[in-house]
Amino acid sequence: DSGVTQTPKHLITATGQRVTLRCSPRSGDLSVYWYQQSLDQGLQFLIHYYNGEERAKGNILERFSAQQFPDLHSELNLSSLELGDSALYFCASSATRGQGYGYTFGSGTRLTVV
Amino acid sequence: GENVEQHPSTLSVQEGDSAVIKCTYSDSASNYFPWYKQELGKRPQLIIDIRSNVGEKKDQRIAVTLNKTAKHFSLHITETQPEDSAVYFCAASGSFQKLVFGTGTRLLVSP
């Protein structure tokens, strides 16, 4: 157990639907990062939140949105789903912005769009 | 912009051989360089990291070297074992300490 909790582990849904992925960071970590990993691909950065504020955006589609709540958990919302959105979605947390600490990844949510 | 290039994309070695994976980064302000190992269907896990004030770091069979002048860093695995087979990602710290990842190297160690 890495200390970063992602739910659900698996999600199967139909095209056009909307889903919410949830991430709870390690205790004390203020930063949450979301990544998308398609089959046999690398880690595509989506978005970074620090203590409730959006800090950086990567190649995140307009159909996707995220937020970080006061208790520091984060949710990634994916809407109008397409077949190509099928992927493994990871969140990661890190200790302190500006300190160069490595990420700790959650176990991921495997999304399958049918 | 921030970019990390990683080579090779695939690497096949015999058990007991050494493996070397190389990365170059573009942001001269990067000061933290971790390496992650990802087994099939699992989460990436940190295996070793190095900071910009250090040129080399070792942990048993793995080592990382950093050349800040050339902006490249490498992962060295000695005496490879079948359980070393995985995808390895390098990363470099970017703006707001966001990690920029390389594209990954699939390492296959054959018995």
Tab-separated table of C-alpha atoms in Angstrom:
chain	number	residue	atom	x	y	z
A	1	ASP	CA	0.000	0.000	0.000
A	2	SER	CA	1.586	3.262	-1.170
A	3	GLY	CA	-0.655	5.466	0.955
A	4	VAL	CA	-2.293	6.988	-2.118
A	5	THR	CA	-5.807	5.607	-2.550
A	6	GLN	CA	-7.642	5.579	-5.844
A	7	THR	CA	-11.206	4.456	-6.380
A	8	PRO	CA	-12.662	2.709	-8.178
A	9	LYS	CA	-10.002	0.253	-9.378
A	10	HIS	CA	-11.974	-0.657	-12.473
A	11	LEU	CA	-14.694	1.158	-14.346
A	12	ILE	CA	-16.570	0.077	-17.454
A	13	THR	CA	-18.913	2.566	-19.039
A	14	ALA	CA	-20.497	3.426	-22.360
A	15	THR	CA	-19.558	6.147	-24.810
A	16	GLY	CA	-21.131	9.496	-24.035
A	17	GLN	CA	-21.274	8.846	-20.308
A	18	ARG	CA	-19.629	10.733	-17.460
A	19	VAL	CA	-17.484	9.249	-14.690
A	20	THR	CA	-15.683	10.502	-11.614
A	21	LEU	CA	-12.379	9.116	-10.427
A	22	ARG	CA	-11.308	9.726	-6.854
A	23	CYS	CA	-7.885	10.074	-5.269
A	24	SER	CA	-6.854	10.450	-1.643
A	25	PRO	CA	-3.227	11.541	-1.260
A	26	ARG	CA	-0.775	10.289	1.326
A	27	SER	CA	-1.286	11.822	4.724
A	28	GLY	CA	0.386	15.230	4.796
A	29	ASP	CA	0.898	15.527	1.028
A	30	LEU	CA	-0.526	18.739	-0.388
A	31	SER	CA	0.056	18.105	-4.093
A	32	VAL	CA	-2.013	15.810	-6.292
A	33	TYR	CA	-1.159	15.046	-9.903
A	34	TRP	CA	-3.266	13.184	-12.451
A	35	TYR	CA	-1.803	11.146	-15.287
A	36	GLN	CA	-3.321	9.167	-18.138
A	37	GLN	CA	-1.605	6.042	-19.432
A	38	SER	CA	-3.001	4.427	-22.549
A	39	LEU	CA	-2.044	0.872	-23.490
A	40	ASP	CA	1.720	0.556	-23.869
A	41	GLN	CA	2.112	4.310	-23.689
A	42	GLY	CA	3.902	6.676	-21.375
A	43	LEU	CA	2.546	8.817	-18.579
A	44	GLN	CA	0.624	11.784	-19.953
A	45	PHE	CA	0.360	14.607	-17.437
A	46	LEU	CA	-3.164	15.948	-17.064
A	47	ILE	CA	-3.309	18.366	-14.135
A	48	HIS	CA	-1.684	19.336	-10.823
A	49	TYR	CA	-3.376	20.670	-7.705
A	50	TYR	CA	-1.625	22.063	-4.659
A	51	ASN	CA	-3.573	22.627	-1.462
A	52	GLY	CA	-6.814	23.113	-3.335
A	53	GLU	CA	-5.495	25.307	-6.131
A	54	GLU	CA	-4.810	24.336	-9.724
A	55	ARG	CA	-1.066	24.748	-10.396
A	56	ALA	CA	-0.440	23.320	-13.831
A	57	LYS	CA	-2.327	21.858	-16.752
A	58	GLY	CA	-1.019	19.408	-19.262
A	59	ASN	CA	-2.739	17.872	-22.254
A	60	ILE	CA	-6.111	17.717	-20.551
A	61	LEU	CA	-9.137	17.665	-22.806
A	62	GLU	CA	-11.918	20.193	-22.283
A	63	ARG	CA	-14.222	17.241	-21.549
A	64	PHE	CA	-12.087	16.505	-18.491
A	65	SER	CA	-12.022	18.523	-15.307
A	66	ALA	CA	-10.648	18.093	-11.831
A	67	GLN	CA	-10.700	19.637	-8.405
A	68	GLN	CA	-9.064	19.243	-5.026
A	69	PHE	CA	-11.230	19.541	-1.954
A	70	PRO	CA	-10.430	21.066	1.472
A	71	ASP	CA	-9.632	17.601	2.856
A	72	LEU	CA	-7.079	17.348	-0.013
A	73	HIS	CA	-8.724	14.482	-1.862
A	74	SER	CA	-9.094	15.068	-5.577
A	75	GLU	CA	-11.593	14.053	-8.207
A	76	LEU	CA	-11.103	13.767	-11.950
A	77	ASN	CA	-14.302	14.115	-13.956
A	78	LEU	CA	-14.435	12.691	-17.468
A	79	SER	CA	-17.486	13.500	-19.567
A	80	SER	CA	-18.820	12.705	-23.054
A	81	LEU	CA	-16.594	9.660	-22.965
A	82	GLU	CA	-15.099	8.285	-26.162
A	83	LEU	CA	-13.529	4.915	-26.903
A	84	GLY	CA	-10.125	6.596	-26.955
A	85	ASP	CA	-10.496	7.638	-23.332
A	86	SER	CA	-9.996	4.020	-22.286
A	87	ALA	CA	-6.814	4.056	-20.250
A	88	LEU	CA	-5.259	3.658	-16.842
A	89	TYR	CA	-5.599	6.850	-14.836
A	90	PHE	CA	-3.089	7.403	-12.066
A	91	CYS	CA	-2.960	9.992	-9.409
A	92	ALA	CA	0.177	10.743	-7.472
A	93	SER	CA	0.914	12.872	-4.460
A	94	SER	CA	4.045	14.580	-3.251
A	95	ALA	CA	5.136	16.148	-0.019
A	96	THR	CA	6.034	19.745	-0.614
A	97	ARG	CA	5.999	22.032	-3.573
A	98	GLY	CA	9.438	23.376	-4.288
A	99	GLN	CA	11.383	20.627	-2.545
A	100	GLY	CA	11.799	18.269	-5.445
A	101	TYR	CA	10.336	15.238	-3.702
A	102	GLY	CA	9.328	12.291	-5.816
A	103	TYR	CA	5.799	11.273	-6.406
A	104	THR	CA	4.001	8.383	-4.804
A	105	PHE	CA	1.523	6.860	-7.195
A	106	GLY	CA	-1.790	5.258	-6.429
A	107	SER	CA	-2.707	1.910	-7.942
A	108	GLY	CA	-4.712	3.543	-10.693
A	109	THR	CA	-8.217	3.356	-12.085
A	110	ARG	CA	-8.602	1.288	-15.230
A	111	LEU	CA	-11.302	2.904	-17.355
A	112	THR	CA	-12.834	0.962	-20.211
A	113	VAL	CA	-15.231	2.779	-22.519
A	114	VAL	CA	-17.392	0.482	-24.636
B	1	GLY	CA	9.198	23.913	-22.993
B	2	GLU	CA	10.041	21.163	-20.575
B	3	ASN	CA	10.990	17.954	-22.297
B	4	VAL	CA	12.649	14.679	-21.327
B	5	GLU	CA	13.908	12.262	-23.964
B	6	GLN	CA	14.554	8.643	-23.046
B	7	HIS	CA	16.453	5.945	-24.934
B	8	PRO	CA	16.207	3.162	-25.856
B	9	SER	CA	12.485	2.469	-26.026
B	10	THR	CA	13.126	-1.260	-25.658
B	11	LEU	CA	16.108	-3.124	-24.286
B	12	SER	CA	16.667	-6.875	-24.237
B	13	VAL	CA	19.504	-8.367	-22.206
B	14	GLN	CA	20.537	-11.767	-20.923
B	15	GLU	CA	20.334	-12.479	-17.224
B	16	GLY	CA	23.519	-11.310	-15.543
B	17	ASP	CA	24.268	-8.623	-18.130
B	18	SER	CA	24.182	-4.901	-17.400
B	19	ALA	CA	21.516	-2.542	-18.697
B	20	VAL	CA	21.830	1.191	-19.261
B	21	ILE	CA	18.987	3.613	-19.931
B	22	LYS	CA	19.715	7.214	-20.857
B	23	CYS	CA	17.700	10.408	-20.548
B	24	THR	CA	18.245	14.006	-21.553
B	25	TYR	CA	16.328	16.988	-20.244
B	26	SER	CA	15.780	20.489	-21.547
B	27	ASP	CA	15.100	22.642	-18.467
B	28	SER	CA	18.375	23.823	-16.971
B	29	ALA	CA	16.515	24.642	-13.742
B	30	SER	CA	15.696	20.955	-13.143
B	31	ASN	CA	17.263	19.814	-9.893
B	32	TYR	CA	15.659	16.471	-9.107
B	33	PHE	CA	15.790	13.307	-11.221
B	34	PRO	CA	13.880	10.192	-10.112
B	35	TRP	CA	13.562	6.848	-11.820
B	36	TYR	CA	10.412	4.748	-11.671
B	37	LYS	CA	9.832	1.066	-12.389
B	38	GLN	CA	6.415	-0.029	-13.604
B	39	GLU	CA	5.474	-3.688	-13.799
B	40	LEU	CA	2.642	-4.693	-16.084
B	41	GLY	CA	-0.678	-3.277	-14.904
B	42	LYS	CA	0.799	-1.848	-11.726
B	43	ARG	CA	1.658	1.593	-10.468
B	44	PRO	CA	5.022	3.227	-11.145
B	45	GLN	CA	7.298	2.875	-8.136
B	46	LEU	CA	10.279	5.036	-7.272
B	47	ILE	CA	13.478	2.976	-7.372
B	48	ILE	CA	16.196	5.601	-7.112
B	49	ASP	CA	16.597	9.345	-7.400
B	50	ILE	CA	19.376	11.899	-7.604
B	51	ARG	CA	19.592	15.594	-6.914
B	52	SER	CA	21.566	18.130	-8.903
B	53	ASN	CA	24.313	18.530	-6.304
B	54	VAL	CA	25.331	14.884	-6.679
B	55	GLY	CA	26.987	13.227	-9.674
B	56	GLU	CA	26.298	9.582	-8.876
B	57	LYS	CA	24.213	7.493	-6.504
B	58	LYS	CA	24.169	3.730	-5.984
B	59	ASP	CA	21.750	1.366	-4.312
B	60	GLN	CA	22.830	-2.263	-4.520
B	61	ARG	CA	22.559	-3.267	-8.206
B	62	ILE	CA	21.214	0.036	-9.469
B	63	ALA	CA	23.000	3.327	-9.935
B	64	VAL	CA	22.181	6.675	-11.455
B	65	THR	CA	24.641	9.188	-12.899
B	66	LEU	CA	23.994	12.837	-13.672
B	67	ASN	CA	25.854	15.192	-15.992
B	68	LYS	CA	24.363	18.645	-15.458
B	69	THR	CA	26.556	20.284	-18.073
B	70	ALA	CA	25.307	17.956	-20.777
B	71	LYS	CA	21.825	17.749	-19.213
B	72	HIS	CA	21.698	14.002	-19.230
B	73	PHE	CA	21.329	11.269	-16.654
B	74	SER	CA	21.441	7.505	-16.837
B	75	LEU	CA	20.207	4.435	-14.981
B	76	HIS	CA	22.574	1.497	-14.679
B	77	ILE	CA	21.407	-1.948	-13.609
B	78	THR	CA	24.094	-4.563	-13.036
B	79	GLU	CA	23.708	-8.336	-12.789
B	80	THR	CA	20.218	-8.148	-14.233
B	81	GLN	CA	17.611	-10.664	-13.127
B	82	PRO	CA	14.307	-11.698	-14.742
B	83	GLU	CA	12.419	-9.769	-12.070
B	84	ASP	CA	14.061	-6.577	-13.367
B	85	SER	CA	11.862	-6.917	-16.464
B	86	ALA	CA	9.520	-3.908	-16.469
B	87	VAL	CA	9.071	-0.470	-17.978
B	88	TYR	CA	11.402	2.151	-16.563
B	89	PHE	CA	10.609	5.869	-16.616
B	90	CYS	CA	13.033	8.680	-15.982
B	91	ALA	CA	11.787	12.094	-14.905
B	92	ALA	CA	13.096	15.587	-14.298
B	93	SER	CA	11.620	18.266	-12.083
B	94	GLY	CA	9.997	21.114	-13.970
B	95	SER	CA	8.081	24.263	-13.079
B	96	PHE	CA	6.294	24.106	-9.707
B	97	GLN	CA	8.302	20.919	-9.149
B	98	LYS	CA	6.028	19.059	-11.541
B	99	LEU	CA	7.826	15.973	-12.812
B	100	VAL	CA	8.258	15.659	-16.550
B	101	PHE	CA	8.493	11.999	-17.512
B	102	GLY	CA	10.387	10.330	-20.310
B	103	THR	CA	8.558	8.023	-22.683
B	104	GLY	CA	9.693	4.850	-20.943
B	105	THR	CA	12.041	1.936	-21.661
B	106	ARG	CA	10.741	-1.607	-21.765
B	107	LEU	CA	13.456	-3.825	-20.298
B	108	LEU	CA	13.302	-7.553	-20.931
B	109	VAL	CA	15.723	-9.803	-19.083
B	110	SER	CA	15.892	-13.295	-20.508
B	111	PRO	CA	16.949	-16.231	-18.311
